[in-house]
Short mmCIF file of N, CA and C in Angstrom, two decimals:
data_model
loop_
_atom_site.label_atom_id
_atom_site.label_comp_id
_atom_site.label_asym_id
_atom_site.label_seq_id
_atom_site.Cartn_x
_atom_site.Cartn_y
_atom_site.Cartn_z
N UNK A 1 4.84 19.15 -8.14
CA UNK A 1 5.74 18.21 -8.71
C UNK A 1 5.52 16.83 -8.14
N UNK A 2 5.21 16.73 -6.86
CA UNK A 2 4.99 15.42 -6.20
C UNK A 2 3.75 14.76 -6.77
N UNK A 3 2.66 15.54 -7.03
CA UNK A 3 1.46 14.98 -7.57
C UNK A 3 1.70 14.31 -8.92
N UNK A 4 2.56 14.88 -9.71
CA UNK A 4 2.91 14.29 -11.03
C UNK A 4 3.51 12.90 -10.82
N UNK A 5 4.37 12.75 -9.81
CA UNK A 5 4.98 11.46 -9.49
C UNK A 5 3.94 10.45 -9.10
N UNK A 6 2.95 10.88 -8.26
CA UNK A 6 1.91 9.97 -7.85
C UNK A 6 1.07 9.53 -9.03
N UNK A 7 0.70 10.50 -9.87
CA UNK A 7 -0.10 10.15 -11.04
C UNK A 7 0.63 9.13 -11.92
N UNK A 8 1.92 9.32 -12.12
CA UNK A 8 2.66 8.45 -13.00
C UNK A 8 2.73 7.06 -12.39
N UNK A 9 2.87 6.92 -11.10
CA UNK A 9 2.87 5.60 -10.46
C UNK A 9 1.52 4.98 -10.58
N UNK A 10 0.45 5.75 -10.32
CA UNK A 10 -0.92 5.23 -10.39
C UNK A 10 -1.19 4.81 -11.81
N UNK A 11 -0.85 5.64 -12.83
CA UNK A 11 -1.12 5.27 -14.20
C UNK A 11 -0.32 4.03 -14.60
N UNK A 12 0.93 3.97 -14.18
CA UNK A 12 1.73 2.76 -14.45
C UNK A 12 1.11 1.55 -13.86
N UNK A 13 0.56 1.66 -12.63
CA UNK A 13 -0.10 0.53 -11.99
C UNK A 13 -1.35 0.10 -12.79
N UNK A 14 -2.14 1.07 -13.25
CA UNK A 14 -3.28 0.73 -14.06
C UNK A 14 -2.89 0.07 -15.37
N UNK A 15 -1.85 0.54 -15.97
CA UNK A 15 -1.40 -0.09 -17.21
C UNK A 15 -0.97 -1.52 -16.92
N UNK A 16 -0.25 -1.76 -15.84
CA UNK A 16 0.18 -3.09 -15.52
C UNK A 16 -0.96 -4.03 -15.23
N UNK A 17 -2.09 -3.48 -14.81
CA UNK A 17 -3.24 -4.28 -14.42
C UNK A 17 -4.13 -4.66 -15.68
N UNK A 18 -3.77 -4.12 -16.85
CA UNK A 18 -4.65 -4.62 -17.94
C UNK A 18 -4.47 -3.95 -19.26
N UNK A 19 -3.43 -3.27 -19.54
CA UNK A 19 -3.35 -2.60 -20.84
C UNK A 19 -2.27 -3.12 -21.71
N UNK A 20 -2.10 -4.42 -21.75
CA UNK A 20 -1.16 -5.02 -22.67
C UNK A 20 0.27 -5.14 -22.25
N UNK A 21 0.55 -4.74 -21.05
CA UNK A 21 1.88 -4.97 -20.46
C UNK A 21 1.80 -6.07 -19.44
N UNK A 22 2.86 -6.60 -18.99
CA UNK A 22 2.80 -7.71 -18.02
C UNK A 22 1.96 -7.29 -16.84
N UNK A 23 0.96 -8.09 -16.49
CA UNK A 23 0.04 -7.74 -15.40
C UNK A 23 0.43 -8.40 -14.10
N UNK A 24 -0.49 -8.43 -13.15
CA UNK A 24 -0.19 -8.99 -11.81
C UNK A 24 0.32 -10.38 -11.81
N UNK A 25 -0.18 -11.26 -12.66
CA UNK A 25 0.32 -12.60 -12.63
C UNK A 25 1.79 -12.66 -12.93
N UNK A 26 2.22 -11.90 -13.96
CA UNK A 26 3.66 -11.89 -14.32
C UNK A 26 4.43 -11.18 -13.23
N UNK A 27 3.88 -10.10 -12.64
CA UNK A 27 4.62 -9.34 -11.64
C UNK A 27 4.87 -10.22 -10.44
N UNK A 28 4.00 -11.17 -10.14
CA UNK A 28 4.19 -11.98 -8.97
C UNK A 28 4.88 -13.28 -9.25
N UNK A 29 5.33 -13.52 -10.45
CA UNK A 29 6.13 -14.69 -10.75
C UNK A 29 5.47 -15.84 -11.55
N UNK A 30 4.17 -15.68 -11.79
CA UNK A 30 3.50 -16.76 -12.56
C UNK A 30 4.01 -16.85 -13.97
N UNK A 31 4.51 -15.72 -14.49
CA UNK A 31 4.96 -15.74 -15.91
C UNK A 31 6.45 -16.09 -16.05
N UNK A 32 7.16 -16.43 -14.98
CA UNK A 32 8.57 -16.69 -15.00
C UNK A 32 8.93 -17.69 -16.10
N UNK A 33 8.23 -18.76 -16.17
CA UNK A 33 8.53 -19.77 -17.16
C UNK A 33 8.00 -19.39 -18.55
N UNK A 34 7.22 -18.36 -18.66
CA UNK A 34 6.58 -17.97 -19.94
C UNK A 34 7.40 -16.81 -20.56
N UNK A 35 8.62 -16.58 -20.20
CA UNK A 35 9.40 -15.56 -20.85
C UNK A 35 9.49 -14.24 -20.09
N UNK A 36 8.78 -14.05 -19.03
CA UNK A 36 8.84 -12.82 -18.25
C UNK A 36 10.14 -12.80 -17.41
N UNK A 37 10.96 -11.83 -17.64
CA UNK A 37 12.28 -11.81 -17.01
C UNK A 37 12.50 -10.49 -16.27
N UNK A 38 11.56 -10.02 -15.50
CA UNK A 38 11.73 -8.81 -14.77
C UNK A 38 12.62 -9.02 -13.54
N UNK A 39 12.91 -7.95 -12.81
CA UNK A 39 13.73 -8.09 -11.61
C UNK A 39 12.97 -8.90 -10.54
N UNK A 40 13.73 -9.33 -9.56
CA UNK A 40 13.09 -10.05 -8.42
C UNK A 40 13.38 -9.25 -7.15
N UNK A 41 12.35 -9.07 -6.35
CA UNK A 41 12.46 -8.30 -5.11
C UNK A 41 11.55 -8.95 -4.10
N UNK A 42 11.81 -8.74 -2.82
CA UNK A 42 10.98 -9.22 -1.72
C UNK A 42 10.52 -8.03 -0.91
N UNK A 43 9.35 -7.46 -1.33
CA UNK A 43 8.81 -6.28 -0.69
C UNK A 43 7.99 -6.70 0.52
N UNK A 44 8.14 -6.01 1.64
CA UNK A 44 7.39 -6.31 2.83
C UNK A 44 6.96 -4.97 3.48
N UNK A 45 5.96 -5.09 4.38
CA UNK A 45 5.51 -3.91 5.09
C UNK A 45 5.42 -4.18 6.57
N UNK A 46 5.83 -3.23 7.37
CA UNK A 46 5.69 -3.33 8.82
C UNK A 46 5.13 -2.02 9.33
N UNK A 47 4.14 -2.12 10.24
CA UNK A 47 3.55 -0.88 10.72
C UNK A 47 2.50 -1.16 11.78
N UNK A 48 1.62 -0.13 11.93
CA UNK A 48 0.54 -0.27 12.89
C UNK A 48 -0.66 0.59 12.47
N UNK A 49 -1.81 0.21 13.00
CA UNK A 49 -3.02 1.00 12.74
C UNK A 49 -3.72 1.27 14.06
N UNK A 50 -4.43 2.36 14.12
CA UNK A 50 -5.19 2.74 15.33
C UNK A 50 -6.48 3.41 14.90
N UNK A 51 -7.58 3.06 15.57
CA UNK A 51 -8.92 3.61 15.28
C UNK A 51 -9.45 4.30 16.47
N UNK A 52 -9.94 5.49 16.28
CA UNK A 52 -10.60 6.26 17.38
C UNK A 52 -11.77 6.96 16.80
N UNK A 53 -12.99 6.41 17.01
CA UNK A 53 -14.21 6.99 16.42
C UNK A 53 -14.23 6.86 14.94
N UNK A 54 -14.18 8.01 14.28
CA UNK A 54 -14.12 8.01 12.77
C UNK A 54 -12.72 8.34 12.23
N UNK A 55 -11.74 8.35 13.12
CA UNK A 55 -10.36 8.69 12.74
C UNK A 55 -9.45 7.42 12.76
N UNK A 56 -8.88 7.09 11.62
CA UNK A 56 -8.02 5.95 11.48
C UNK A 56 -6.61 6.44 11.13
N UNK A 57 -5.65 5.97 11.92
CA UNK A 57 -4.23 6.31 11.61
C UNK A 57 -3.55 5.03 11.15
N UNK A 58 -2.74 5.17 10.10
CA UNK A 58 -1.98 4.06 9.54
C UNK A 58 -0.52 4.51 9.41
N UNK A 59 0.43 3.84 10.04
CA UNK A 59 1.86 4.12 9.89
C UNK A 59 2.50 2.87 9.35
N UNK A 60 3.32 3.01 8.34
CA UNK A 60 4.03 1.83 7.87
C UNK A 60 5.32 2.18 7.18
N UNK A 61 6.18 1.16 7.09
CA UNK A 61 7.47 1.27 6.42
C UNK A 61 7.60 0.11 5.42
N UNK A 62 7.77 0.41 4.14
CA UNK A 62 8.03 -0.64 3.17
C UNK A 62 9.51 -1.02 3.22
N UNK A 63 9.79 -2.27 3.01
CA UNK A 63 11.15 -2.81 3.02
C UNK A 63 11.36 -3.72 1.79
N UNK A 64 12.59 -3.89 1.41
CA UNK A 64 12.93 -4.76 0.30
C UNK A 64 14.12 -5.61 0.69
N UNK A 65 13.90 -6.94 0.75
CA UNK A 65 15.00 -7.87 1.08
C UNK A 65 15.69 -8.42 -0.16
N UNK A 66 15.39 -7.88 -1.34
CA UNK A 66 16.13 -8.23 -2.54
C UNK A 66 15.61 -9.45 -3.26
N UNK A 67 16.31 -9.92 -4.18
CA UNK A 67 17.73 -9.66 -4.53
C UNK A 67 17.99 -8.42 -5.40
N UNK A 68 16.93 -7.71 -5.86
CA UNK A 68 17.14 -6.51 -6.66
C UNK A 68 16.52 -5.30 -6.00
N UNK A 69 17.12 -4.16 -6.22
CA UNK A 69 16.50 -2.90 -5.75
C UNK A 69 15.36 -2.53 -6.71
N UNK A 70 14.40 -1.72 -6.20
CA UNK A 70 13.28 -1.25 -7.00
C UNK A 70 13.30 0.27 -7.01
N UNK A 71 13.06 0.84 -8.20
CA UNK A 71 13.00 2.32 -8.30
C UNK A 71 11.82 2.87 -7.55
N UNK A 72 10.71 2.13 -7.48
CA UNK A 72 9.51 2.60 -6.80
C UNK A 72 8.50 1.44 -6.81
N UNK A 73 7.55 1.52 -5.94
CA UNK A 73 6.42 0.54 -5.86
C UNK A 73 5.24 1.36 -5.35
N UNK A 74 4.05 0.72 -5.41
CA UNK A 74 2.86 1.36 -4.86
C UNK A 74 2.18 0.42 -3.93
N UNK A 75 1.96 0.88 -2.71
CA UNK A 75 1.25 0.04 -1.76
C UNK A 75 -0.19 0.51 -1.74
N UNK A 76 -1.05 -0.43 -1.31
CA UNK A 76 -2.47 -0.14 -1.25
C UNK A 76 -3.00 -0.40 0.15
N UNK A 77 -3.84 0.49 0.60
CA UNK A 77 -4.54 0.37 1.92
C UNK A 77 -6.00 0.34 1.61
N UNK A 78 -6.67 -0.82 1.93
CA UNK A 78 -8.08 -0.97 1.72
C UNK A 78 -8.79 -1.09 3.06
N UNK A 79 -9.92 -0.49 3.21
CA UNK A 79 -10.67 -0.48 4.45
C UNK A 79 -12.05 -1.16 4.30
N UNK A 80 -12.59 -1.63 5.43
CA UNK A 80 -13.91 -2.23 5.43
C UNK A 80 -15.01 -1.17 5.63
N UNK A 81 -14.61 0.08 5.82
CA UNK A 81 -15.53 1.18 5.98
C UNK A 81 -15.27 2.23 4.94
N UNK A 82 -16.31 3.03 4.61
CA UNK A 82 -16.11 4.09 3.63
C UNK A 82 -15.32 5.27 4.20
N UNK A 83 -14.52 5.86 3.36
CA UNK A 83 -13.76 7.06 3.72
C UNK A 83 -14.67 8.29 3.61
N UNK A 84 -14.44 9.28 4.40
CA UNK A 84 -15.14 10.58 4.25
C UNK A 84 -14.82 11.17 2.86
N UNK A 85 -15.68 12.00 2.38
CA UNK A 85 -15.45 12.56 1.06
C UNK A 85 -14.14 13.34 0.93
N UNK A 86 -13.82 14.13 1.92
CA UNK A 86 -12.58 14.93 1.95
C UNK A 86 -11.53 14.24 2.76
N UNK A 87 -10.29 14.15 2.17
CA UNK A 87 -9.17 13.56 2.86
C UNK A 87 -7.97 14.47 2.62
N UNK A 88 -7.11 14.60 3.62
CA UNK A 88 -5.85 15.26 3.46
C UNK A 88 -4.81 14.14 3.50
N UNK A 89 -4.29 13.78 2.37
CA UNK A 89 -3.38 12.64 2.26
C UNK A 89 -1.96 13.08 2.24
N UNK A 90 -1.10 12.18 2.68
CA UNK A 90 0.35 12.44 2.68
C UNK A 90 0.86 12.61 1.24
N UNK A 91 1.95 13.30 1.04
CA UNK A 91 2.58 13.40 -0.25
C UNK A 91 2.85 11.98 -0.77
N UNK A 92 2.61 11.79 -2.07
CA UNK A 92 2.85 10.53 -2.69
C UNK A 92 1.68 9.55 -2.54
N UNK A 93 0.57 9.96 -2.02
CA UNK A 93 -0.60 9.14 -1.80
C UNK A 93 -1.79 9.72 -2.59
N UNK A 94 -2.69 8.85 -3.00
CA UNK A 94 -3.89 9.26 -3.73
C UNK A 94 -5.00 8.33 -3.38
N UNK A 95 -6.21 8.87 -3.37
CA UNK A 95 -7.40 8.08 -3.13
C UNK A 95 -7.70 7.26 -4.36
N UNK A 96 -8.05 5.97 -4.16
CA UNK A 96 -8.29 5.09 -5.32
C UNK A 96 -9.69 4.48 -5.29
N UNK A 97 -10.57 5.05 -4.46
CA UNK A 97 -11.94 4.50 -4.39
C UNK A 97 -12.60 4.92 -3.09
N UNK A 98 -13.76 4.42 -2.85
CA UNK A 98 -14.53 4.76 -1.63
C UNK A 98 -13.83 4.32 -0.37
N UNK A 99 -13.07 3.21 -0.48
CA UNK A 99 -12.44 2.59 0.73
C UNK A 99 -10.96 2.31 0.45
N UNK A 100 -10.30 3.01 -0.48
CA UNK A 100 -8.95 2.64 -0.86
C UNK A 100 -8.07 3.86 -1.05
N UNK A 101 -6.80 3.74 -0.60
CA UNK A 101 -5.77 4.72 -0.81
C UNK A 101 -4.54 3.97 -1.28
N UNK A 102 -3.82 4.60 -2.25
CA UNK A 102 -2.55 4.02 -2.73
C UNK A 102 -1.47 5.08 -2.48
N UNK A 103 -0.27 4.56 -2.15
CA UNK A 103 0.92 5.42 -1.84
C UNK A 103 2.13 4.85 -2.51
N UNK A 104 2.98 5.77 -3.03
CA UNK A 104 4.25 5.33 -3.57
C UNK A 104 5.21 5.07 -2.42
N UNK A 105 6.08 4.12 -2.62
CA UNK A 105 7.06 3.80 -1.55
C UNK A 105 8.36 4.57 -1.67
N UNK A 106 8.59 5.13 -2.87
CA UNK A 106 9.91 5.68 -3.16
C UNK A 106 10.84 4.56 -3.44
N UNK A 107 12.13 4.87 -3.67
CA UNK A 107 13.06 3.83 -4.01
C UNK A 107 13.14 2.80 -2.88
N UNK A 108 13.26 1.52 -3.28
CA UNK A 108 13.42 0.44 -2.32
C UNK A 108 14.78 -0.20 -2.60
N UNK A 109 15.80 0.25 -1.88
CA UNK A 109 17.16 -0.32 -2.15
C UNK A 109 17.23 -1.79 -1.71
N UNK A 110 18.19 -2.46 -2.23
CA UNK A 110 18.44 -3.85 -1.82
C UNK A 110 18.71 -3.91 -0.33
N UNK A 111 18.01 -4.71 0.41
CA UNK A 111 18.11 -4.84 1.88
C UNK A 111 17.92 -3.47 2.54
N UNK A 112 16.93 -2.69 2.09
CA UNK A 112 16.73 -1.39 2.63
C UNK A 112 15.22 -1.03 2.73
N UNK A 113 15.01 0.15 3.26
CA UNK A 113 13.65 0.64 3.51
C UNK A 113 13.29 1.78 2.55
N UNK A 114 11.96 1.87 2.25
CA UNK A 114 11.43 2.97 1.52
C UNK A 114 11.09 4.07 2.47
N UNK A 115 10.34 5.05 1.99
CA UNK A 115 9.95 6.17 2.84
C UNK A 115 8.83 5.73 3.82
N UNK A 116 8.88 6.31 4.99
CA UNK A 116 7.84 6.05 5.99
C UNK A 116 6.52 6.66 5.48
N UNK A 117 5.44 5.97 5.62
CA UNK A 117 4.13 6.43 5.16
C UNK A 117 3.22 6.57 6.37
N UNK A 118 2.68 7.75 6.57
CA UNK A 118 1.76 8.05 7.62
C UNK A 118 0.49 8.55 7.04
N UNK A 119 -0.63 7.87 7.33
CA UNK A 119 -1.95 8.29 6.86
C UNK A 119 -2.85 8.60 8.04
N UNK A 120 -3.52 9.73 7.97
CA UNK A 120 -4.52 10.13 8.98
C UNK A 120 -5.83 10.20 8.21
N UNK A 121 -6.61 9.14 8.26
CA UNK A 121 -7.83 9.02 7.45
C UNK A 121 -9.08 9.29 8.27
N UNK A 122 -10.04 9.97 7.67
CA UNK A 122 -11.35 10.19 8.26
C UNK A 122 -12.33 9.26 7.57
N UNK A 123 -13.10 8.52 8.43
CA UNK A 123 -14.12 7.67 7.90
C UNK A 123 -15.41 8.44 7.72
N UNK A 124 -16.29 7.95 6.88
CA UNK A 124 -17.60 8.64 6.68
C UNK A 124 -18.37 8.77 7.95
N UNK A 125 -18.26 7.72 8.80
CA UNK A 125 -18.96 7.74 10.08
C UNK A 125 -18.17 6.92 11.09
N UNK A 126 -18.35 7.18 12.41
CA UNK A 126 -17.61 6.41 13.43
C UNK A 126 -17.93 4.88 13.25
N UNK A 127 -16.89 4.09 13.56
CA UNK A 127 -17.02 2.63 13.43
C UNK A 127 -16.51 1.94 14.66
N UNK A 128 -17.10 0.87 15.08
CA UNK A 128 -16.65 0.10 16.26
C UNK A 128 -15.36 -0.67 15.96
N UNK A 129 -15.23 -0.97 14.65
CA UNK A 129 -14.03 -1.73 14.19
C UNK A 129 -13.92 -1.52 12.68
N UNK A 130 -12.66 -1.60 12.22
CA UNK A 130 -12.33 -1.46 10.80
C UNK A 130 -11.31 -2.51 10.44
N UNK A 131 -11.55 -3.26 9.39
CA UNK A 131 -10.57 -4.18 8.84
C UNK A 131 -9.73 -3.39 7.86
N UNK A 132 -8.38 -3.43 8.09
CA UNK A 132 -7.44 -2.69 7.26
C UNK A 132 -6.60 -3.74 6.53
N UNK A 133 -6.59 -3.68 5.20
CA UNK A 133 -5.79 -4.57 4.34
C UNK A 133 -4.66 -3.75 3.71
N UNK A 134 -3.44 -4.25 3.84
CA UNK A 134 -2.29 -3.56 3.23
C UNK A 134 -1.66 -4.54 2.27
N UNK A 135 -1.37 -4.14 1.05
CA UNK A 135 -0.69 -4.99 0.10
C UNK A 135 0.01 -4.15 -0.93
N UNK A 136 0.71 -4.85 -1.85
CA UNK A 136 1.39 -4.19 -2.94
C UNK A 136 0.43 -4.07 -4.15
N UNK A 137 0.20 -2.85 -4.62
CA UNK A 137 -0.69 -2.67 -5.76
C UNK A 137 0.08 -2.73 -7.04
N UNK A 138 1.29 -2.22 -7.06
CA UNK A 138 2.15 -2.21 -8.24
C UNK A 138 3.61 -2.28 -7.70
N UNK A 139 4.46 -3.12 -8.32
CA UNK A 139 5.85 -3.23 -7.87
C UNK A 139 6.87 -3.07 -8.96
N UNK A 140 6.52 -2.31 -9.97
CA UNK A 140 7.48 -2.05 -11.03
C UNK A 140 7.80 -3.22 -11.90
N UNK A 141 6.92 -4.23 -11.92
CA UNK A 141 7.14 -5.39 -12.73
C UNK A 141 8.04 -6.44 -12.13
N UNK A 142 8.38 -6.31 -10.89
CA UNK A 142 9.24 -7.28 -10.22
C UNK A 142 8.51 -8.57 -9.82
N UNK A 143 9.22 -9.64 -9.76
CA UNK A 143 8.73 -10.89 -9.23
C UNK A 143 8.93 -10.89 -7.75
N UNK A 144 7.91 -11.27 -6.98
CA UNK A 144 8.04 -11.35 -5.54
C UNK A 144 7.54 -12.73 -5.14
N UNK A 145 8.46 -13.61 -4.81
CA UNK A 145 8.08 -15.00 -4.50
C UNK A 145 7.57 -15.19 -3.07
N UNK A 146 7.71 -14.18 -2.23
CA UNK A 146 7.19 -14.26 -0.85
C UNK A 146 6.16 -13.20 -0.60
N UNK A 147 4.97 -13.45 -1.01
CA UNK A 147 3.86 -12.44 -0.89
C UNK A 147 3.33 -12.43 0.51
N UNK A 148 3.67 -13.44 1.35
CA UNK A 148 3.10 -13.47 2.71
C UNK A 148 3.49 -12.25 3.57
N UNK A 149 4.65 -11.66 3.27
CA UNK A 149 5.10 -10.53 4.05
C UNK A 149 4.70 -9.18 3.51
N UNK A 150 3.97 -9.17 2.44
CA UNK A 150 3.46 -7.87 1.97
C UNK A 150 1.96 -7.83 1.73
N UNK A 151 1.28 -8.81 2.35
CA UNK A 151 -0.17 -8.80 2.38
C UNK A 151 -0.61 -8.95 3.85
N UNK A 152 -1.16 -7.89 4.38
CA UNK A 152 -1.58 -7.91 5.81
C UNK A 152 -3.04 -7.57 5.94
N UNK A 153 -3.67 -8.21 6.93
CA UNK A 153 -5.07 -7.89 7.29
C UNK A 153 -5.04 -7.63 8.80
N UNK A 154 -5.48 -6.42 9.18
CA UNK A 154 -5.44 -6.03 10.59
C UNK A 154 -6.83 -5.56 11.01
N UNK A 155 -7.34 -6.05 12.14
CA UNK A 155 -8.58 -5.60 12.71
C UNK A 155 -8.26 -4.52 13.73
N UNK A 156 -8.74 -3.28 13.45
CA UNK A 156 -8.54 -2.18 14.37
C UNK A 156 -9.84 -1.93 15.10
N UNK A 157 -9.78 -2.02 16.40
CA UNK A 157 -10.96 -1.75 17.23
C UNK A 157 -10.99 -0.24 17.66
N UNK A 158 -12.16 0.29 17.92
CA UNK A 158 -12.29 1.67 18.32
C UNK A 158 -11.85 1.88 19.76
N UNK A 159 -10.54 1.70 20.01
CA UNK A 159 -9.98 1.84 21.33
C UNK A 159 -8.89 2.90 21.37
N UNK A 160 -8.45 3.31 20.19
CA UNK A 160 -7.30 4.20 20.13
C UNK A 160 -5.99 3.51 20.24
N UNK A 161 -6.05 2.18 20.55
CA UNK A 161 -4.79 1.38 20.64
C UNK A 161 -4.21 1.10 19.26
N UNK A 162 -2.91 1.01 19.22
CA UNK A 162 -2.18 0.67 17.97
C UNK A 162 -2.08 -0.86 17.81
N UNK A 163 -2.47 -1.33 16.67
CA UNK A 163 -2.35 -2.78 16.36
C UNK A 163 -1.25 -2.93 15.34
N UNK A 164 -0.28 -3.74 15.64
CA UNK A 164 0.92 -3.90 14.79
C UNK A 164 0.74 -4.98 13.80
N UNK A 165 1.46 -4.83 12.64
CA UNK A 165 1.57 -5.88 11.63
C UNK A 165 2.96 -5.89 11.08
#
């Protein structure tokens, strides 16, 4: 049942990115003056990443500071290194490319948090460092005027230490 929800979020995200429905420009507020009247939300992410050899851990919590609640959103984690062919991903997450994973946030209540997301990712080969980019891939068509708090770039060194964002 959970995989169906992930597929529907991923399909909805793909549709929003180019199949005749309001796309990223409208979702982020560029279309406000052009008749786009979706909800407004302020999605943000807080978490940490740790790299040890070829094992990368990512923990994060999505939050919404409003002014509207969201039924769901999809966050994206992109890496500067290739993922191993086989991954065991958390419920609500799906691989979206050689270096990309997307995860649903679950409901984001007004001034509340979504579900905690924990990823234990295997890289194709050990790396001395990995750049981890976290952002919103799909937000249900909401306008987000403060994108600075939902786009993060973190350099994780092969120390096993957790780097916060």
